[in-house]
CSV table of C-alpha atoms in Angstrom, one decimal:
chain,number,residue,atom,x,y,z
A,1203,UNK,CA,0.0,0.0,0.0
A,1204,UNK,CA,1.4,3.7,-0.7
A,1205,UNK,CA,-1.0,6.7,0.2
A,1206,UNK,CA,-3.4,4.7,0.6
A,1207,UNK,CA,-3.9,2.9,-2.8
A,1208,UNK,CA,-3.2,-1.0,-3.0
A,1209,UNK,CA,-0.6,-0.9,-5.7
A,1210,UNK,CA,-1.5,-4.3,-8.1
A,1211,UNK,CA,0.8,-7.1,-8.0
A,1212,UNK,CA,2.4,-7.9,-11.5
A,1213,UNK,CA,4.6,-10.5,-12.3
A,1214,UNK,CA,7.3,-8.6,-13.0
A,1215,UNK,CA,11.2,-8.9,-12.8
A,1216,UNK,CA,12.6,-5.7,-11.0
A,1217,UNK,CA,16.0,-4.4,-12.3
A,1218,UNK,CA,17.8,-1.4,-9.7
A,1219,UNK,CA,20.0,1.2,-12.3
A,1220,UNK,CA,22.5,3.8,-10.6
A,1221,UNK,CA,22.8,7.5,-11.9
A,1222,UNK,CA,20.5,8.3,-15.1
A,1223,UNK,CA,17.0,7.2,-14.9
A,1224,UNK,CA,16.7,3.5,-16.9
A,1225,UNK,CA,15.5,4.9,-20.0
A,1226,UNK,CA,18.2,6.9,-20.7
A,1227,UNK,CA,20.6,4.1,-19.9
A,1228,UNK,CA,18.4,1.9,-22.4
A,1229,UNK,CA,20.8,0.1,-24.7
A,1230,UNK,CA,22.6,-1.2,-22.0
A,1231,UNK,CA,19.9,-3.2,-21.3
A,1232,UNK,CA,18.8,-4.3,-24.8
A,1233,UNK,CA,20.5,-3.9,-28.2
A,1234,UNK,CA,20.2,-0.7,-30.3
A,1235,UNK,CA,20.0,-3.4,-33.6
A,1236,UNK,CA,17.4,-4.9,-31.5
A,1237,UNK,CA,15.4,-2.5,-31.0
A,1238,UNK,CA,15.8,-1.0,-35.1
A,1239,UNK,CA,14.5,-4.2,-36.4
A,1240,UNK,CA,11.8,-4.7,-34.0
A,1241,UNK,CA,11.0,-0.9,-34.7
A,1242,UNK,CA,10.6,-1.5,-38.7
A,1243,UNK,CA,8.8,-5.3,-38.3
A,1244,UNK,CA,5.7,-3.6,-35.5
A,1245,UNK,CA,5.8,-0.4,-38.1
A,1246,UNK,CA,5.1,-2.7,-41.3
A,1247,UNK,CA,2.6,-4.8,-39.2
A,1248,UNK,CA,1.0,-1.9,-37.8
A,1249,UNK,CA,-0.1,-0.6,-41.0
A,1250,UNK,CA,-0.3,-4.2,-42.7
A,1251,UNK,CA,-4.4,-5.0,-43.3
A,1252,UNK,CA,-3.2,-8.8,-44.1
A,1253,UNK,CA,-3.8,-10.6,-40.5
A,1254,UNK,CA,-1.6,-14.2,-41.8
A,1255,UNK,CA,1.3,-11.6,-42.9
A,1256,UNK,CA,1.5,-9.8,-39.6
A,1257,UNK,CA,1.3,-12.7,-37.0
A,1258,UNK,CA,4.2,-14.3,-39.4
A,1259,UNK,CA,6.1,-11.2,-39.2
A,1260,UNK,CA,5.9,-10.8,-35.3
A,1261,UNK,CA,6.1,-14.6,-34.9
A,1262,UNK,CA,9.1,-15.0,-37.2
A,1263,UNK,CA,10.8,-12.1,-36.7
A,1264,UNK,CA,10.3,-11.0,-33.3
A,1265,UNK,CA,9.5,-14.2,-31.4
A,1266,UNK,CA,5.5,-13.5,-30.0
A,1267,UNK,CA,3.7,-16.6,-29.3
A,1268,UNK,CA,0.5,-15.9,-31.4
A,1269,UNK,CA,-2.3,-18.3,-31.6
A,1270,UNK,CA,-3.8,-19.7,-34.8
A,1271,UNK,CA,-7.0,-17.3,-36.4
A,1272,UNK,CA,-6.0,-14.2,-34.0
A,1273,UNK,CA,-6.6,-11.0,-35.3
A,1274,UNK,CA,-4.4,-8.0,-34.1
A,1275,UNK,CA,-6.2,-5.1,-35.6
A,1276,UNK,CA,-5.1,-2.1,-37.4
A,1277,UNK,CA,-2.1,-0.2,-35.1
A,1278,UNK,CA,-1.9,-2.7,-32.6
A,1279,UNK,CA,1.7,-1.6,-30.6
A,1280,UNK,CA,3.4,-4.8,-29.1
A,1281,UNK,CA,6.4,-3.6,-26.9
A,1282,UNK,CA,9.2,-3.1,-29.4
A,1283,UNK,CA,11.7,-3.9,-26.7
A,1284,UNK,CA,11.0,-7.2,-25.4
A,1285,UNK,CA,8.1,-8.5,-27.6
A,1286,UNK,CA,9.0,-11.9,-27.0
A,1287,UNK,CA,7.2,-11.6,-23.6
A,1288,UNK,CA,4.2,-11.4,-25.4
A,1289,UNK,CA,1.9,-14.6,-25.3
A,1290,UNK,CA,-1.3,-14.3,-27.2
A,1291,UNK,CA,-3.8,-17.5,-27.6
A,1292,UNK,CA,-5.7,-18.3,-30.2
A,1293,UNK,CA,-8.6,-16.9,-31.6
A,1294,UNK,CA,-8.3,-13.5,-30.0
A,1295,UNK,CA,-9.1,-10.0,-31.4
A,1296,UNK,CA,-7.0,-7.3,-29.8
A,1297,UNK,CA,-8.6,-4.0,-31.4
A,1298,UNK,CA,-7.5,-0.8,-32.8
A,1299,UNK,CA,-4.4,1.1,-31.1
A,1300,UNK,CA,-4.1,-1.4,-28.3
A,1301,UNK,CA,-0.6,-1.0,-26.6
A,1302,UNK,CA,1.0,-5.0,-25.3
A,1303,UNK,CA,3.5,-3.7,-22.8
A,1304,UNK,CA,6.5,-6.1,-21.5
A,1305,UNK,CA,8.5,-3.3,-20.3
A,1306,UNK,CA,8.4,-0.7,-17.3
A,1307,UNK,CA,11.6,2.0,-17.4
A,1308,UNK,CA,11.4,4.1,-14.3
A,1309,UNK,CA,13.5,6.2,-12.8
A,1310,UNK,CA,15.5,4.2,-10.8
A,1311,UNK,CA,14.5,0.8,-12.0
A,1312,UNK,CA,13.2,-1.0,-14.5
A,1313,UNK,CA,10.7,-4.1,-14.5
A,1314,UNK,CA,10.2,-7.2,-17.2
A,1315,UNK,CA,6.8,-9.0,-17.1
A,1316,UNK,CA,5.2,-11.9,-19.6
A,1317,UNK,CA,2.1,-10.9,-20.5
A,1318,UNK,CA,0.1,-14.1,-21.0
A,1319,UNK,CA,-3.6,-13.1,-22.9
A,1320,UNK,CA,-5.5,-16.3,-22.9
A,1321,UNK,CA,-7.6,-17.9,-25.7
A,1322,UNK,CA,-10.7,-16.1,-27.3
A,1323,UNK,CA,-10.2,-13.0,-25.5
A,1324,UNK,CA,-11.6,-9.6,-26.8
A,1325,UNK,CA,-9.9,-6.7,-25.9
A,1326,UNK,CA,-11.2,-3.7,-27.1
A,1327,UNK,CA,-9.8,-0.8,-29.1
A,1328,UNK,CA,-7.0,1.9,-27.2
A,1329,UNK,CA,-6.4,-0.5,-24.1
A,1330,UNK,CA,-3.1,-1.0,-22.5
A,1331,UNK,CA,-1.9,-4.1,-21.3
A,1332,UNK,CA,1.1,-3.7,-18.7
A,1333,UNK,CA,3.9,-6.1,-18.1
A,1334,UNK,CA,3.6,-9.2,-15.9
A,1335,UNK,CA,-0.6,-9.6,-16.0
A,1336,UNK,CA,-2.8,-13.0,-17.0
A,1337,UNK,CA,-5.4,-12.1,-19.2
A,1338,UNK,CA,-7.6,-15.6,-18.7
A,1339,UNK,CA,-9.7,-17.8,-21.7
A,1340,UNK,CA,-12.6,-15.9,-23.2
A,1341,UNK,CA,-12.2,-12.7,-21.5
A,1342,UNK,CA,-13.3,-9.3,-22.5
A,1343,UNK,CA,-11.4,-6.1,-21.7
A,1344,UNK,CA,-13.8,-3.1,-22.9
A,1345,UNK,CA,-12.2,-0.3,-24.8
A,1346,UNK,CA,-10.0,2.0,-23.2
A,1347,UNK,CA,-8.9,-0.2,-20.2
A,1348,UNK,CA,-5.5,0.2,-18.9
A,1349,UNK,CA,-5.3,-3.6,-17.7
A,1350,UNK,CA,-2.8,-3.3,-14.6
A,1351,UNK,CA,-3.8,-6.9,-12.7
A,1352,UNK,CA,-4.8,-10.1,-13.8
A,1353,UNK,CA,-8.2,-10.6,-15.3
A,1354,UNK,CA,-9.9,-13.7,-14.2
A,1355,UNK,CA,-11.1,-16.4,-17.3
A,1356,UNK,CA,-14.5,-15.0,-18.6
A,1357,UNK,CA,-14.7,-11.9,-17.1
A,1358,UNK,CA,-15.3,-8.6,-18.4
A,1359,UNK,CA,-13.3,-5.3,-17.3
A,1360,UNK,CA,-13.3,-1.9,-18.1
A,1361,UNK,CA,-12.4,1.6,-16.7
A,1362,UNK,CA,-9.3,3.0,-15.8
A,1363,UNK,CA,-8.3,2.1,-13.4
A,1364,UNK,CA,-9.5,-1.2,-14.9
A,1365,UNK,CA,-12.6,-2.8,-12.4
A,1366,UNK,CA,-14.2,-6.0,-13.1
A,1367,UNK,CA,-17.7,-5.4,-14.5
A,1368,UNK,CA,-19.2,-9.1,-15.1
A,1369,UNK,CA,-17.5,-12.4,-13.6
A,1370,UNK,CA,-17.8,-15.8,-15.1
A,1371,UNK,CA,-20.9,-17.5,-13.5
A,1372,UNK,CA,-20.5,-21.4,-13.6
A,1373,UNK,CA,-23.5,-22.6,-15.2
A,1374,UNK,CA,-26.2,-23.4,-12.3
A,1375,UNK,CA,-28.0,-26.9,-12.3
C-alpha cells in the first residue's frame, strides 16, 4: 500500500540502475540493432491489413507466441523492446491502437513481465496491457482499459483504473 492505494501485484522482474533514470541508460539493457528491427517489423505490421502476414512477421521475426486465427487489428503496438514476452492465444481479437507492454523504465529501475492473454479474449480498441498480468480464456477487456492486474477467465473489465464489470458465473443446475 502507498498513500493509501493498493498498488497491483504484476509479475514482473525488477532491475535497480545507478545514476541516469533506466531509460536513458536503455541500450545497456537491450541492443540498439534490437530494438531497429523490432521498430521497422511492429511499423510494417502496424499498417499491414493482411492478418496471416503480420502474426508471421511478429512470430518469425520477433519471437511472440501468437495463436492460430487471432486477429491484431489495425495499429496494434506490441512492446518493441521485449516482444518476446508477449503470449497471445488463439482466436483473439485485440482491437485498434491497443498498446501490449513487457516493459516498465522508471526512474530508478526498470521491470520485465510476460504478458500471457489467454484464448478467445476480446480486448477492445486503445487498451493497454502492462507487463507481468494474466489475461484468462474468453475474456473481455472493454475499450480504453488500462489492464494493470490479472483478469480472471471469462470476465469482463473496463475503466481505468480497470474494475471488473461481469465475472464468469458457472452454469447453475
Amino acid at each position: 500500500m502507498k498513500g493509501g492505494i493498493i498498488l497491483p501485484v504484476r509479475r514482473t522482474t525488477k532491475y535497480p540502475v545507478r545514476g541516469a533514470n533506466s531509460l536513458w541508460q536503455l541500450y545497456r539493457t537491450v541492443s540498439f540493432w534490437k530494438v531497429l528491427k523490432n521498430v521497422i517489423i511492429i511499423q510494417i505490421g502496424r499498417y499491414t491489413p493482411f492478418l496471416p502476414l503480420k502474426n508471421w512477421l511478429y512470430r518469425t521475426f520477433l519471437g511472440m507466441n501468437i495463436g492460430e486465427q487471432t486477429a491484431l487489428a489495425f495499429m496494434v503496438m506490441p512492446d518493441i523492446l521485449f516482444p518476446e514476452k508477449i503470449h497471445i492465444g488463439r482466436n483473439c481479437v485485440i482491437g485498434y491502437n491497443t498498446t501490449i507492454l513487457a516493459h516498465e523504465y522508471l526512474v530508478d529501475e526498470y521491470r520485465l513481465g510476460d504478458v500471457v492473454i489467454g484464448d478467445e479474449v476480446m480486448i477492445g480498441a486503445n487498451s493497454t496491457i502492462l507487463p507481468g498480468v494474466v489475461i484468462g480464456d474468453r475474456a473481455v477487456v472493454a475499450a480504453g482499459t488500462v489492464v494493470h492486474q490479472d483478469v480472471p477467465p471469462g470476465a469482463m473489465v473496463a475503466g481505468c483504473p480497470m474494475r471488473i464489470v461481469r465475472r464468469n458465473e458457472p452454469p447453475s443446475n
